[in-house]
Short mmCIF file of C-alpha atoms and ligand atoms in Angstrom, two decimals:
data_model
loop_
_atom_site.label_atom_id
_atom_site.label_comp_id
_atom_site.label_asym_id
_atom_site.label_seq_id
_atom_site.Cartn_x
_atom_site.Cartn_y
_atom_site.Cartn_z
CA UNK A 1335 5.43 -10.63 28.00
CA UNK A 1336 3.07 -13.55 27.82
CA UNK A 1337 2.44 -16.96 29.76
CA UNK A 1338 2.68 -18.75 27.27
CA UNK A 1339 5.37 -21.11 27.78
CA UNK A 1340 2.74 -22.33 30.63
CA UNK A 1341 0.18 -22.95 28.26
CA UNK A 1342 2.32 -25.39 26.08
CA UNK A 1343 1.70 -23.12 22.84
CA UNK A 1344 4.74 -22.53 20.78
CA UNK A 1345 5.52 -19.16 19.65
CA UNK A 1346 6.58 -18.08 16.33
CA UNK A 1347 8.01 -14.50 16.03
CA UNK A 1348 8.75 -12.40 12.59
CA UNK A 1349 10.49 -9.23 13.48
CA UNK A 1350 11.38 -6.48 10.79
CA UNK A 1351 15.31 -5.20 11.30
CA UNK A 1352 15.11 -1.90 9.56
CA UNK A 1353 19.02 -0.90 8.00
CA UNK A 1354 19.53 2.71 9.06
CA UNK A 1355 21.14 5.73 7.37
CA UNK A 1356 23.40 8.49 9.63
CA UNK A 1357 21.97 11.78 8.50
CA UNK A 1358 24.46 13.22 10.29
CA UNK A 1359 27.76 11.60 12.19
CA UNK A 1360 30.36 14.10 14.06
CA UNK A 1361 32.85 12.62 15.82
CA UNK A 1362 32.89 15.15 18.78
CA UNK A 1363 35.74 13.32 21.21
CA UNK A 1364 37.72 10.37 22.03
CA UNK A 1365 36.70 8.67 24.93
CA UNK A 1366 38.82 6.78 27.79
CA UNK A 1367 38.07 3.51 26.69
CA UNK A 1368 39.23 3.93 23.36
CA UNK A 1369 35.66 4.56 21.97
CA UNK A 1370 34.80 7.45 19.77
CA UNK A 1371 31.86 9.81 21.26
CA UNK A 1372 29.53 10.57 18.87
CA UNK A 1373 26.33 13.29 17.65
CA UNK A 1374 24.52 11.55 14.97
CA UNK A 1375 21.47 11.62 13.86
CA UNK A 1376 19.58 8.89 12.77
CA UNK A 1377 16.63 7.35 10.65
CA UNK A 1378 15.38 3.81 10.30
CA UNK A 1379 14.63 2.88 6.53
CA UNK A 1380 11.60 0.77 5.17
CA UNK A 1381 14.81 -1.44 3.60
CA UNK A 1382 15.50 -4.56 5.89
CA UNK A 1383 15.98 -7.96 6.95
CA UNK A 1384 13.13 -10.32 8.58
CA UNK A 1385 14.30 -12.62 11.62
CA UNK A 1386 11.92 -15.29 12.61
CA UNK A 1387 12.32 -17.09 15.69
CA UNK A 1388 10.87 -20.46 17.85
CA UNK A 1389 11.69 -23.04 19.93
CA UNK A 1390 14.28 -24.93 18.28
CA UNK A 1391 12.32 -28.91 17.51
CA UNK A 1392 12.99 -31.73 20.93
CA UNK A 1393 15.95 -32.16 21.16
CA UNK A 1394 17.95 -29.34 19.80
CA UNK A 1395 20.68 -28.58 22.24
CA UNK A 1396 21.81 -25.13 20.57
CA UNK A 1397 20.66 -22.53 18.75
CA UNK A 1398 20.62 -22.60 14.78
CA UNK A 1399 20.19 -20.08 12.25
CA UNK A 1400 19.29 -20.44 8.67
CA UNK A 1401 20.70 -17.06 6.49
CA UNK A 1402 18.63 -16.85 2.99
CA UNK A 1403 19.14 -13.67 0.09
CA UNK A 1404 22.36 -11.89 0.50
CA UNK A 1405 25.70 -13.81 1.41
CA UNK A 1406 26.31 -13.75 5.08
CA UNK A 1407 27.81 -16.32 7.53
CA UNK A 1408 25.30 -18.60 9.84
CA UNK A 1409 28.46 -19.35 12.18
CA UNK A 1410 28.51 -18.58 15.72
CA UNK A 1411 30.08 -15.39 15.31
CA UNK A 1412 27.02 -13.69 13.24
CA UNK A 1413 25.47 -10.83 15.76
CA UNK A 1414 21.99 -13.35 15.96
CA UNK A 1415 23.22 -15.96 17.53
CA UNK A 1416 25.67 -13.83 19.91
CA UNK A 1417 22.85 -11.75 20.78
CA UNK A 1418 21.00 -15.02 21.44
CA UNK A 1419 23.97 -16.12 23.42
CA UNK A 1420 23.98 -13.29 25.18
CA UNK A 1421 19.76 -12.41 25.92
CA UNK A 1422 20.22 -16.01 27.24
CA UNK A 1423 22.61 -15.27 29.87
CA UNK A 1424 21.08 -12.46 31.33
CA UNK A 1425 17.64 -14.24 31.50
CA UNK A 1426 19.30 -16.97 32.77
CA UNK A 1427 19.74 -15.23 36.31
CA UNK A 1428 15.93 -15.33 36.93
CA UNK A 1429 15.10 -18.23 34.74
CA UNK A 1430 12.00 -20.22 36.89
CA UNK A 1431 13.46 -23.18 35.43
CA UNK A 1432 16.79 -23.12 36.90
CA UNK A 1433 19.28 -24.56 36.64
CA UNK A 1434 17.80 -25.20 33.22
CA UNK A 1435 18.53 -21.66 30.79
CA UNK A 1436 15.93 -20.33 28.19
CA UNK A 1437 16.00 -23.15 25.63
CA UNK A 1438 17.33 -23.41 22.42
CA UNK A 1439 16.12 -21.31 19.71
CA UNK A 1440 15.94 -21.88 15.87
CA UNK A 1441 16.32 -18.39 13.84
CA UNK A 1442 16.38 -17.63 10.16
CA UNK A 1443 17.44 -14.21 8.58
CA UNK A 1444 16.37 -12.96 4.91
CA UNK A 1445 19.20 -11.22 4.37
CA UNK A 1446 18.37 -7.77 2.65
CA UNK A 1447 20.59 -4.83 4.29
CA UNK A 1448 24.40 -5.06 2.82
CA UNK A 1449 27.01 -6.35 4.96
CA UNK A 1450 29.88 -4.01 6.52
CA UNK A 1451 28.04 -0.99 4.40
CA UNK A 1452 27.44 1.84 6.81
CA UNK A 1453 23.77 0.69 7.06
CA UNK A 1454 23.66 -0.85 10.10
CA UNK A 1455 22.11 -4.14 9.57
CA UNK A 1456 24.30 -6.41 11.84
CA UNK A 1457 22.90 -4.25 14.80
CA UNK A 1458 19.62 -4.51 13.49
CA UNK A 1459 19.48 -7.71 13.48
CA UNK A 1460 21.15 -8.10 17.15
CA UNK A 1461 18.10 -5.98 18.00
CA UNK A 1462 15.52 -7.45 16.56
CA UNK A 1463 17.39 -11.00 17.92
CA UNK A 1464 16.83 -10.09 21.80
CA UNK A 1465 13.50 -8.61 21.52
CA UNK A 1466 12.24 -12.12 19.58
CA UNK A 1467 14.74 -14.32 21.97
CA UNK A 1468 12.38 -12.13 24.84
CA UNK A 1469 9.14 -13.39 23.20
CA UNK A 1470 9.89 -16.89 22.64
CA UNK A 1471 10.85 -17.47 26.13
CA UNK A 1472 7.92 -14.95 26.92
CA UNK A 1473 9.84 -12.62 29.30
CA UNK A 1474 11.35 -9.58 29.53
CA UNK A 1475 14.09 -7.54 30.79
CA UNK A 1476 14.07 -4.27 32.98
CA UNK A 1477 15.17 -1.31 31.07
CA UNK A 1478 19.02 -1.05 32.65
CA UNK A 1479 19.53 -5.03 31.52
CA UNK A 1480 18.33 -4.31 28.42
CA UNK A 1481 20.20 -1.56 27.62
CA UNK A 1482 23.49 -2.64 28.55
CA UNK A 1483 22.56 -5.92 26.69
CA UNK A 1484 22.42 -3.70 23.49
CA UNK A 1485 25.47 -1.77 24.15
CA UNK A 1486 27.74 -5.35 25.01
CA UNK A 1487 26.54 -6.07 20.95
CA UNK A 1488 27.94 -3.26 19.32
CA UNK A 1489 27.50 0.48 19.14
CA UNK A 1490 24.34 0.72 17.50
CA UNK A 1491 22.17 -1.69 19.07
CA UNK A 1492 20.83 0.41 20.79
CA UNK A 1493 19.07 2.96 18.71
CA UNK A 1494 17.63 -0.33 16.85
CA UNK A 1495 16.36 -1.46 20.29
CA UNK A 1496 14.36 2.19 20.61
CA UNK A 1497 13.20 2.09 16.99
CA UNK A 1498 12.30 5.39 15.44
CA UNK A 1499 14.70 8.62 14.63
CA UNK A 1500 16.86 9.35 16.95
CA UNK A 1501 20.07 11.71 18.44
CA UNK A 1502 22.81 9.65 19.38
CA UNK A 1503 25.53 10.03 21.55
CA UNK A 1504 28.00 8.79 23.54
CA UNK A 1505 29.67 5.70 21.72
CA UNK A 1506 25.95 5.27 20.90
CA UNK A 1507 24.68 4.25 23.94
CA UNK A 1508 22.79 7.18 24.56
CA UNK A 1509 19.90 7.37 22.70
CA UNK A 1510 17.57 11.03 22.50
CA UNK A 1511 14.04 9.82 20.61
CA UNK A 1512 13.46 12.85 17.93
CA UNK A 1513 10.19 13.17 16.54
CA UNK A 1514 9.21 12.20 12.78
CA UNK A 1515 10.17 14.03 9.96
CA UNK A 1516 6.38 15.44 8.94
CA UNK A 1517 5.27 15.04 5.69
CA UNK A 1518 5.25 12.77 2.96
CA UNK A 1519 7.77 9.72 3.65
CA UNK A 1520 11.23 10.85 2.32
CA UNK A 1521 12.80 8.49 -0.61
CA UNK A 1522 16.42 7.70 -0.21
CA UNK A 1523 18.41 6.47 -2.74
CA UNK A 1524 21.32 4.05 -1.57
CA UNK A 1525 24.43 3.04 -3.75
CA UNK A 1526 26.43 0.67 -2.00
CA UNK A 1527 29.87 -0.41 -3.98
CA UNK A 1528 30.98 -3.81 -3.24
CA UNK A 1529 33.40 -3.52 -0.59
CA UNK A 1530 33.46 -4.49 2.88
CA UNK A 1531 34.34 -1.73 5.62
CA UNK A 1532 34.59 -2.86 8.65
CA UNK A 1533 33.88 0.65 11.22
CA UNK A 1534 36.82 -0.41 13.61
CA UNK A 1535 39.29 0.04 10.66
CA UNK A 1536 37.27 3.21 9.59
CA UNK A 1537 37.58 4.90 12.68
CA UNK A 1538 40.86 3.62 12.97
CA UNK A 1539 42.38 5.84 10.06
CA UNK A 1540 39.80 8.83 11.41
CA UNK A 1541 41.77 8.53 14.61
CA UNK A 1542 45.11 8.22 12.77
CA UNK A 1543 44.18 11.93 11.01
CA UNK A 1544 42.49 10.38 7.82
CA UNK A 1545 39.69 13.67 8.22
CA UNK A 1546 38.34 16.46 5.76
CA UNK A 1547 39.43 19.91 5.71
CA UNK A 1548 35.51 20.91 6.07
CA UNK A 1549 35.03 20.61 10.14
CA UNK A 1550 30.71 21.58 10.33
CA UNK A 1551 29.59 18.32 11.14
CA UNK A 1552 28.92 18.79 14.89
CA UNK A 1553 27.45 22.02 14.01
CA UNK A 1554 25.61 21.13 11.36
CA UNK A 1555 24.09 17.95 13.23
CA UNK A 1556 23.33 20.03 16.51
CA UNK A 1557 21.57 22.13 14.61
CA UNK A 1558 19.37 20.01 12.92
CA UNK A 1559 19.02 17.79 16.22
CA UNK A 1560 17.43 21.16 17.64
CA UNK A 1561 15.40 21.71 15.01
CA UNK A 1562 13.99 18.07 14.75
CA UNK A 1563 13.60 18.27 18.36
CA UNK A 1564 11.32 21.42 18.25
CA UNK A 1565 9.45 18.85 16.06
CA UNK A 1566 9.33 21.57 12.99
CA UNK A 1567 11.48 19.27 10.48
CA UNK A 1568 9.46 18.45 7.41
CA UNK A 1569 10.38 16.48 4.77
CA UNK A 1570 10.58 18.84 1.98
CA UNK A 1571 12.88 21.31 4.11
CA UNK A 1572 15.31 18.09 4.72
CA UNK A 1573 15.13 17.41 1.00
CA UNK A 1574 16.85 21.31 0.34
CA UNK A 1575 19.28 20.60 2.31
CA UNK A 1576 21.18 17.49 1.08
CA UNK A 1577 23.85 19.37 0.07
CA UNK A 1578 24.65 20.12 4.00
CA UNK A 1579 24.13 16.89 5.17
CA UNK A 1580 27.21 15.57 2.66
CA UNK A 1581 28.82 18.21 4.53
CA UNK A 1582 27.73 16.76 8.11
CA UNK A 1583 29.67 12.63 8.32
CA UNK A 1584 33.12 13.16 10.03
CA UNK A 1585 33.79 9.52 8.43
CA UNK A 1586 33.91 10.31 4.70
CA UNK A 1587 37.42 10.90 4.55
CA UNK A 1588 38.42 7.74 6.71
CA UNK A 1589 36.59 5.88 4.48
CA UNK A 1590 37.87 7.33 1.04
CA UNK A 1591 41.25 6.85 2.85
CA UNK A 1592 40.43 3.02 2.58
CA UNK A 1593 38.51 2.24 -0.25
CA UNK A 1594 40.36 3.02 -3.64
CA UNK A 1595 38.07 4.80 -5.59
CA UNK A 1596 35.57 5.34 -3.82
CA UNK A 1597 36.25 9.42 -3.60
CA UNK A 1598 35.88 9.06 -7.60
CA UNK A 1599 32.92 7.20 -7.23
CA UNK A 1600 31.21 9.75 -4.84
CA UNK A 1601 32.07 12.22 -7.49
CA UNK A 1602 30.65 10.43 -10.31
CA UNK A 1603 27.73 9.12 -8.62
CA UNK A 1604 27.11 13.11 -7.48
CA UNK A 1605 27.13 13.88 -11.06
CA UNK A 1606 24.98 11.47 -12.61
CA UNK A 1607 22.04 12.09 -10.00
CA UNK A 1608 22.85 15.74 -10.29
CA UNK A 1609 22.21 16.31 -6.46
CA UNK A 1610 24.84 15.91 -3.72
CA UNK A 1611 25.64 12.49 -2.13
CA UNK A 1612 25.94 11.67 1.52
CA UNK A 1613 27.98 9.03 3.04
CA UNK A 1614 25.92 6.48 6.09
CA UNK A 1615 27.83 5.69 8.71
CA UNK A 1616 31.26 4.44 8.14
CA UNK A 1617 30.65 3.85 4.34
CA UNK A 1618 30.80 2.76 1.89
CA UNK A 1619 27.11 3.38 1.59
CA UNK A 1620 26.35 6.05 -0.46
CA UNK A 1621 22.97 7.74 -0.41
CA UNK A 1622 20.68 11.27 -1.45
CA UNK A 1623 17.21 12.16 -0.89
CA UNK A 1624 13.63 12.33 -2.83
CA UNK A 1625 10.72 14.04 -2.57
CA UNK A 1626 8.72 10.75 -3.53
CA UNK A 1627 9.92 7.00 -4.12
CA UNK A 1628 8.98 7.59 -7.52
CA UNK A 1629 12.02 9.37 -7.94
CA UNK A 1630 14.02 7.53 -6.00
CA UNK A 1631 13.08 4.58 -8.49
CA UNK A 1632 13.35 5.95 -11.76
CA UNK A 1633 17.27 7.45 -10.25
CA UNK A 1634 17.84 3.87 -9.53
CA UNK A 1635 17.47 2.92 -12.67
CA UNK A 1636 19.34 5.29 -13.97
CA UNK A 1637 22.59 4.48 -11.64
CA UNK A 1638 21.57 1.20 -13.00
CA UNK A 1639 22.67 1.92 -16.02
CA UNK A 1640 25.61 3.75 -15.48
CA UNK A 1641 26.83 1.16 -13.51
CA UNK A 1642 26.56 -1.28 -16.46
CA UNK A 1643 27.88 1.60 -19.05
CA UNK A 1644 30.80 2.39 -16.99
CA UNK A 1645 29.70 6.27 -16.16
CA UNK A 1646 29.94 4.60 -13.06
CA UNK A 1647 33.76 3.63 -12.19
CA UNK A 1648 34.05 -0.16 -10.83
CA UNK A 1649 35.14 0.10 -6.83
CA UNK A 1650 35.36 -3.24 -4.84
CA UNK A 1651 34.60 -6.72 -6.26
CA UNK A 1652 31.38 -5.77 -8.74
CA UNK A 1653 28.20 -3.72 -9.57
CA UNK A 1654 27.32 -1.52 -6.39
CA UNK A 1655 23.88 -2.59 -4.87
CA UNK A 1656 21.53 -0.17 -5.78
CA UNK A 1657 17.94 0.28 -3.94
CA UNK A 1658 15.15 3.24 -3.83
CA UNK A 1659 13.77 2.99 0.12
CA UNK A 1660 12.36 5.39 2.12
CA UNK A 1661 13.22 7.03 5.97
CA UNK A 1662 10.19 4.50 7.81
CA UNK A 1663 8.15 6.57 10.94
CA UNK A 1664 8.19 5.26 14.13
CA UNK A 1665 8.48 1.41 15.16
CA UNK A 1666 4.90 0.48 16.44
CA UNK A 1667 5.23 -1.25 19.75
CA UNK A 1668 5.05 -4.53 19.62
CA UNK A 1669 1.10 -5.29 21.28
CA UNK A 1670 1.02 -7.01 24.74
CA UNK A 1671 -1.58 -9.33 23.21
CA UNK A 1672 -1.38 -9.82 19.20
CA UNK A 1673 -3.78 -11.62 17.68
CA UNK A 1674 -4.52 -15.17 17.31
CA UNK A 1675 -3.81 -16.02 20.49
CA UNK A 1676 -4.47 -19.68 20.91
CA UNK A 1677 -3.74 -20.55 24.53
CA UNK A 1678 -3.46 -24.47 24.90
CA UNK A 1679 -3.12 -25.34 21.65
CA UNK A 1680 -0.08 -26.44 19.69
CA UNK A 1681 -0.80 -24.05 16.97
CA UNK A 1682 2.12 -21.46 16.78
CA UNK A 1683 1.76 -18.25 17.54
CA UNK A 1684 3.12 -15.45 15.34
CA UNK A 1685 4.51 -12.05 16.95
CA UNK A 1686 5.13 -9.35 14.75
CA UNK A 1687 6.63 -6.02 15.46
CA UNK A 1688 3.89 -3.73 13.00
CA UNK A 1689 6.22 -1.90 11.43
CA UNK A 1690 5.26 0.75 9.42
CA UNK A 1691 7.11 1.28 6.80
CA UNK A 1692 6.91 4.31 5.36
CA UNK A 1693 3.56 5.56 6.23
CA UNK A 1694 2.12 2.75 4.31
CA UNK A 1695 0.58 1.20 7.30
CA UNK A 1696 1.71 -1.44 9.31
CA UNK A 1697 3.77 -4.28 6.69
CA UNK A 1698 6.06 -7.21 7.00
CA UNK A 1699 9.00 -7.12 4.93
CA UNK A 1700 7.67 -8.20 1.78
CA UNK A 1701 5.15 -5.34 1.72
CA UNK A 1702 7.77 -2.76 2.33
CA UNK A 1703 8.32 -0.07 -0.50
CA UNK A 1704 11.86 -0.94 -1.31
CA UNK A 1705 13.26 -1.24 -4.57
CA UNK A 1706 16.33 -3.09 -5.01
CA UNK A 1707 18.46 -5.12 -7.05
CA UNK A 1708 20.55 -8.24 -6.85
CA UNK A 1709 18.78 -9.30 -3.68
CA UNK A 1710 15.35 -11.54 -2.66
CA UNK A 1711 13.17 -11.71 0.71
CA UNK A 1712 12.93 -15.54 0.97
CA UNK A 1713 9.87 -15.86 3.55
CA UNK A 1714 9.34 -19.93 3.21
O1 C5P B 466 30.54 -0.95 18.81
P1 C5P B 466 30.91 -1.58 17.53
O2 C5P B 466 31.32 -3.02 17.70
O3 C5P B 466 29.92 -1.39 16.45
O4 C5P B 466 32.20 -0.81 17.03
C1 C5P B 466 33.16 -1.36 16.20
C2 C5P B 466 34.45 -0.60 16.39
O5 C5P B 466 34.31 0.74 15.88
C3 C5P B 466 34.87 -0.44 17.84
O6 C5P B 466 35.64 -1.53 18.25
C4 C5P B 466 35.68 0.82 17.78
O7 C5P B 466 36.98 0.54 17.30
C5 C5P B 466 34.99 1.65 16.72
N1 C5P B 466 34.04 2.62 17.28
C6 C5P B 466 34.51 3.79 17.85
N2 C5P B 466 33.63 4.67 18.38
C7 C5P B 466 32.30 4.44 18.35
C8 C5P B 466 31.80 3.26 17.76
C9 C5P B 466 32.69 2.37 17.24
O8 C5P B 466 35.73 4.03 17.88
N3 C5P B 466 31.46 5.32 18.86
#
């Protein structure tokens, strides 16, 4: 990337870990290594979490990580510090200071995305992990080591590593940019009961028969890949057809099989909005689209209220986590030279990736158009 690690300056990255949303999931196969193969398609949301990364202070001798807003784990096992772990190894090989590895780095997460919730955000933050490991150390990897890096993380690293909306298949691996949806910046409602899924048990009871009678999915998401890819997708035509894309997650009955209530809770959330819900990923994540964020809000509010009224049945441990986003366009690659660069001096440099979120221009978390409750973006 840079030279900087020559020039004594330290470098200070912020990168934005979008959560994600499955517009689509079939499960198409089984694969030999025990994997499910996959066609799903894909969108990065303006909602996510912020890792910032350095040089740990003299003297460090591993990597730390500070987790602030939503409850999550800062133990070894959270997917930023294996994903540290494991950028360092592979850099390792070619390190110019050998034997001495990449040093230690300190990260912190504001925690945003909910935790085992079909939105992605442990990947996201594995992504955004080796691509500000990369910068600190100010090197990079050649596209084969980086993509295998990904995969070793977890399934969906690696359409967070491409950024943008994508066709996915394989296990995941293989990752087909699609172009933006045109148009205004679709609002997404998200209604996330408070349950943990993990997707191992999830596809689990998919692959012990836990499926829907209704078997489109593959059809319905080939279709739409082919559209998306002829690039003639707008917004408004996605918006019409909502009620297709609940149709289109070969996971919603694997799920429902696992979470008590949570079939109810589709049903009732479905009524309340009065427009059909969709299921992200392995669940529980619940989510339907807007025309504008506007609406997205004011339905927020609304499921706001019936969760405290009890229109809403209870699932899980408390009162779902309820945010108005929007699908966010393409990741802006990160420049080769950002700004206020200040070669030989000990004032840190900050990286950023320039997001956009949501057509709103390029924004750091905090100016994101998200709407949420129950959670905070703690930058200090
Ligand atoms: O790859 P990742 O760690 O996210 O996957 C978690 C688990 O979900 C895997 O161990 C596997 O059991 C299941 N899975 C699957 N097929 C996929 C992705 C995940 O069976 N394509």
């Amino acid at each position: 990337m840079t030279t900087e690690r020559a020039s004594g300056a330290r470098i200070h990255v912020v990168r934005f870990a979008p959560a994600k949303l499955n517009l689509t999931l079939a499960v198409v196969g089984r694969r030999e290594d025990g994997y499910h193969a996959l066609h799903s398609i894909m969108v990065p949301l303006s909602l996510g979490d912020a890792l910032t990364a350095s040089a740990s202070p003299p003297g460090a001798v591993r990597d730390s990580l500070r987790v602030t807003g939503l409850a999550l784990s800062s133990a070894p096992d959270n997917l930023v510090l294996r994903a540290i772990a494991a950028a360092r190894e592979v850099v390792a090989a070619t390190w110019p200071g050998a034997p001495a590895d990449p040093p230690p780095l300190a990260a912190r997460l504001a925690k945003r995305i909910p935790v085992a919730a079909g939105l992605g955000g442990g990947s996201s933050d594995a992504a955004a992990a080796i691509q500000a490991a990369l910068a600190v150390w100010s090197t990079t990897l050649d596209p084969d080591a980086m993509a295998s890096l990904a995969a070793s993380l977890g399934s969906d690293v690696p359409f967070f590593l491409a950024g943008g909306v994508a066709l996915i298949t394989g296990r995941g691996e293989r990752v087909e940019a699609l172009p933006d949806i045109h148009g205004e910046p679709l609002a997404v409602l998200l209604v996330t009961p408070q349950v943990a899924v993990a997707t191992a048990t999830v596809f689990g009871a998919y692959a012990a028969g836990a499926r829907g009678s209704d078997e489109r999915a593959a059809e319905i998401s080939e279709h739409l890949a082919a559209e998306m890819r002829a690039g003639g997708l707008t917004s408004a035509a996605l918006v019409v057809r909502t009620a297709e894309l609940a149709g289109a997650n070969d996971l919603r009955a694997a799920a429902a099989s696992l979470v008590p209530g949570l079939a109810g809770f589709l049903t009732a959330l479905e009524k309340l909005v009065d427009r059909p819900v969709c299921q992200s990923g392995s669940g529980p994540t619940l989510w339907t689209l807007y025309p504008t964020l506007a609406e997205a809000r004011k339905a927020a509010r609304f499921v706001r209220l019936g969760a405290v009224n009890g229109t809403l049945p209870l699932v899980g441990t408390g009162e779902p986590f309820i945010a108005a986003t929007t699908i966010a366009a393409r990741h802006a690659p990160p420049s080769a030279e950002p700004p206020g660069r200040t070669t030989g001096t000990i004032r840190p440099r900050t990286v950023h990736n320039g997001f956009d979120a949501g057509g709103h221009g390029p924004a750091g978390p905090a100016a994101e158009p998200t709407e949420s409750k129950g959670d905070r973006l703690d930058e200090s």
